[in-house]
Each structure stands twice: as C-alpha cells, then as structure tokens.
Amino acid sequence: MSFARAASIALVGVQGHLVEVEAHLAQGLPGLVITGLPDPAVAEARDRVRAAVLNSGESWPAQRITVGLGPAWLPKHGSGFDLAVAAAVLAAAGALPCAALAGAALVGELGLDGRLRPVRGVLPAVLAAVRAGVTRIVVPAMNAAEARLVPAAEVVGVASLRSLLAFARGGLLPDEPVPAADPAATEAPPPDLADVVGQELGRTAVEVAAAGGHHLALFGPPGAGKTLLAERLPGVLPPLEIDAALEVTAIHSVAGVLPAGSPLIRRAPYQAPHHSASAAALVGGGSGLAKPGALSLAHRGVLLLDEAPEFSSRVLDALRQPIERGEVVIARSGGVARYPARVQLVLAANPCPCASAAGDVACTCSSITRRRYLGRISGPLLDRIDIQMELLPVRASALLMEDLKMEESAVVARRVVAARATATERWRAHGWRTNAEVPGGALRGRWRLPRRVTAGVDKLVDTGQLSARGYDRVLRMSWSVADLAGRTVPSIEDVNEATFFRTRGAA
Ligand SMILES: Nc1ncnc2c1ncn2[C@@H]1O[C@H](COP(=O)(O)OP(=O)(O)O)[C@@H](O)[C@H]1O
Ligand SMILES: [Mg+2]
Ligand SMILES: [Zn+2]
C-alpha cells in the first residue's frame, strides 16, 4: 500500500472544518513534500514529523512522499495536523493498519521526540468533527478532558506517537499521566458586594444590569467606588447554561487560556483590559489567523473598561460595531476569523483627566477640559449603554462604621436568577433571552405600557431631554426593575427608577 488517508480538523475562528490528509509514496528521490499548508509552516511540519517518527522507533520511508492537506481553499494554521500527517505517512508505508484511521480524526502537535503536545482549540475541533459525522477523535492526552466535553465524541487521549501506534496495532492504550486539575486554576471566588459600604444606588444599578443584561456606565470622582462596584457585576450573574459554557470554553480554548484538567467554563467570564491595551488585544488580531481578544474572551460575560476615557479613541471605536453585532469579524492574510462577542459592557470614568490624585487635591480642570475628557467616550458608544450612573463617594464615617453588614453577592444573585427566569419565560416565543435583547419596536408596540405609566418619561422625550434611543433603553430597563421586584408589568415607580438610571440621576 503506498497511499493512505487520515482526517484532522482546521479551525477558522471558532469554526472547525474537517481536513483530509493524504499521503502517497512513490519511487524517486527520498523526501517529503507537503501541499496545502501555508509556506513557512511546511518546512517546520516536515522536519518535526520526520524526527518524531524516527524517534518513536519507526523507520522513515526512503521514498518520495507527497502529503496533501485539503480542501485547498481552507486556511490551515498551527501545528495540529502533525499527528494526522505522521499517521498517514506510516499507514501509506504499511507500518500502520489503514483500518485504524478509518472514521477517526487526529489532532496534535508532535515534539521532535515523538511526544504529543497539547494544541489550542480542541473543543471546537471536536465539536466540528462530531457534527461532520466523525465521532472518534485522537487528541493529545493533555487535551483529553477538554475533548470529552463533547458528549457524542469517543475520545482517545494519547501522550505520544509511540502509544498511538501501539494502540492502533491492537495493543492497549498505555496508562499515561493525565493532567490533574490545576489547583491554581480553580479560580478564587469573585469579589463580593458585601465589601461595598453604602452606595445603595450603585448596588441597585449593578443588580439591574445583571438582571436585564444591560450595559453599564459608572461616572464619579476618584475613590467613589466605581471600580469596586464594576468588578462585582460578574459575581451576581447566573452561571452559564451548558450551551453558553461550551461556546465560552471554545473561545478560551482557541486563545490557549483554558486551564488543563477542569476545562469547562461555567462562570460568566470577566475581562478588564488595561487602558493601554491595543485594538488587537481588545477585539482580536495577531499574525496568520487572528486570535480572539478580550472582547471575545468576555463573550457571555462582562467586559470592563475601567478609566474608559484613557483608552485610545481608535480602540474604543473598534469596539462599537462588534458590540452592536455581538460578533467580531477580523480579516487577515490568513483568512477571515469570526468570534462571538456578546458582552455586557461596563464603563467607568472619572469626570476629568486630573483625577485629582487620591481626591485630596482640588480639581482645577476647566469645564471644557472635563467635557472633552468624557467626550472621548464617543456618543454612539455611550448611547448604547442602558444604565448611566453618577456615583458620589461615601462618607468616611460610613466607611468606618464597624458592624455595618451589607448584602452579599449570593443574595443579590438569587434575585437576579429569578428575574432572568421571568424575562426568559416572557420573551421565549420571540427568541430573546434578556430584556437587553428586546428591540425597541417591540417595547413600543406589542409590549407597550399604559400612557399613565410612561407619562414621566414621555415628557422627557417631548422636551428633548431624552433621545428616542434613550427612551427605548428606559423601557427596557423598566422591565428589569419590574422583574426584580416580582411585578409582571412595570409600574410607574419602576419606569421612574429606570429613567433615573438612564439619566445619571440628572432628570
Ligand atoms: N463604598 C465603598 N465601600 C467600601 N470601600 C470603598 C467604597 N468606596 C471606595 N472605597 C475604597 O476606596 C478605594 C477606591 O475605590 P475605587 O472603586 O477604586 O474608586 P474609583 O474606581 O471610583 O476611583 C477602594 O479600594 C476602597 O478601599
Ligand atoms: Mg477606579
Ligand atoms: Zn480635574
């Protein structure tokens, strides 16, 4: 037999595609030609695979070897095809029964010594294979736990090419060390709302944001507790449902940031990039095929832009469209990558650039400077933020009160779960999960509130104090306030509270 075929999986964004790896041996000058890989990758793959085969105690065919990876149109990046290439070559040489490769996909990078190295994106790869009808998947042992998150997959985790060969030749899979759950990776519990003294309005804003999935902006002088509150939003969000957990895990896998051992992400993710972060770090990028950025790593969770006006305007602008679409699309020479980006955006901002150190020094910024500073968060971005709150610092006397017991995140989270369940149930027939997803037209149409209830906010629109978009956002939030209060329809008070949250308490 001088021809054999194996299957592997290529990732484009978080989308996996089955790749066919064909090996053909012919008479001629010994050597290996690989087609279907981007140029610089070919040389590396060729040397790695040959060394790995030799160092696994196998002989390398002294023939002219042609390996083709198809389909040709598909961009193929990374070293995850090594294992399939080695298996196809050995099968073509008759060193491996072809039947062992039938109906299986192989993923893994080979070390020169023949060991299998873990690769990124195993979860989306396995999902794609199973969807394409290939349920038997060979992965590096280090990735086996991640691959097994896909229930229908029959996962074979191997630590080296040698053990794969032993297994394929009818032997047993040797007992190989499986990565234990990394104790450092079992995250610390998120910070708790019980640490925040006073700030009743700020706490409520966080709770409403969590209940409705609303974006949130916090303004106020340094030391007001903006960061403190913003960091506590993820801790009151409900755990991810299984579908969302798999989506989030797949993105983190592609980014290479999954903990080994216990890979499934169940908690709503949280990303707080520094304001010096580049656009690529935020929305995704890098050479070859773009990698996900903080925006996608925060998918189905929270993206906090602390000190938001300090981010470059280019970076803030780059966020706008993805936030609107819930998806990032990045075109590179290596192809177009799409990553989900459905986040709750949280902005925190001081009112001026001097941020008057620790609040000790009086601010000397002119009103123009102040306006220009906040203006760096562009209108279109800010306009999409449902909840906009102005925080005032709590008084020292409150901070010093000894036995002040504030409500814990766990208690708030229970109300949030109940409110979300109400909302999901109400919108189920329409396919919306949270109040934040409900289109304005629906809020003003089929779900219109009685005139009497909206009178106050109607007036703000009539007098030009609230934009049409702001109006929809108030209506949206009203439902969240009502859901938290256990009311089936928003009351006048709920709408007024929502209005307050939209107008920074200014109206
Ligand atoms: N409401 C509060 N309860 C408890 N500590 C607070 C509160 N507000 C501020 N602090 C203290 O002040 C520090 C600064 O708060 P922070 O959230 O960083 O302010 P900001 O982000 O608004 O500048 C916090 O680390 C905390 O120690
Ligand atoms: Mg801060
Ligand atoms: Zn100032």
mmCIF file of C-alpha atoms in Angstrom, residues 197 200 230 289 364 383:
data_model
loop_
_atom_site.group_PDB
_atom_site.id
_atom_site.type_symbol
_atom_site.label_atom_id
_atom_site.label_comp_id
_atom_site.label_asym_id
_atom_site.label_seq_id
_atom_site.Cartn_x
_atom_site.Cartn_y
_atom_site.Cartn_z
ATOM 1 C CA VAL A 197 -20.362 50.178 52.002
ATOM 2 C CA GLU A 200 -27.380 51.843 47.502
ATOM 3 C CA ALA A 230 -17.938 47.314 38.427
ATOM 4 C CA LEU A 289 -5.375 33.833 11.531
ATOM 5 C CA THR A 364 -8.552 72.575 38.595
ATOM 6 C CA ASP A 383 -25.654 55.952 23.604
#
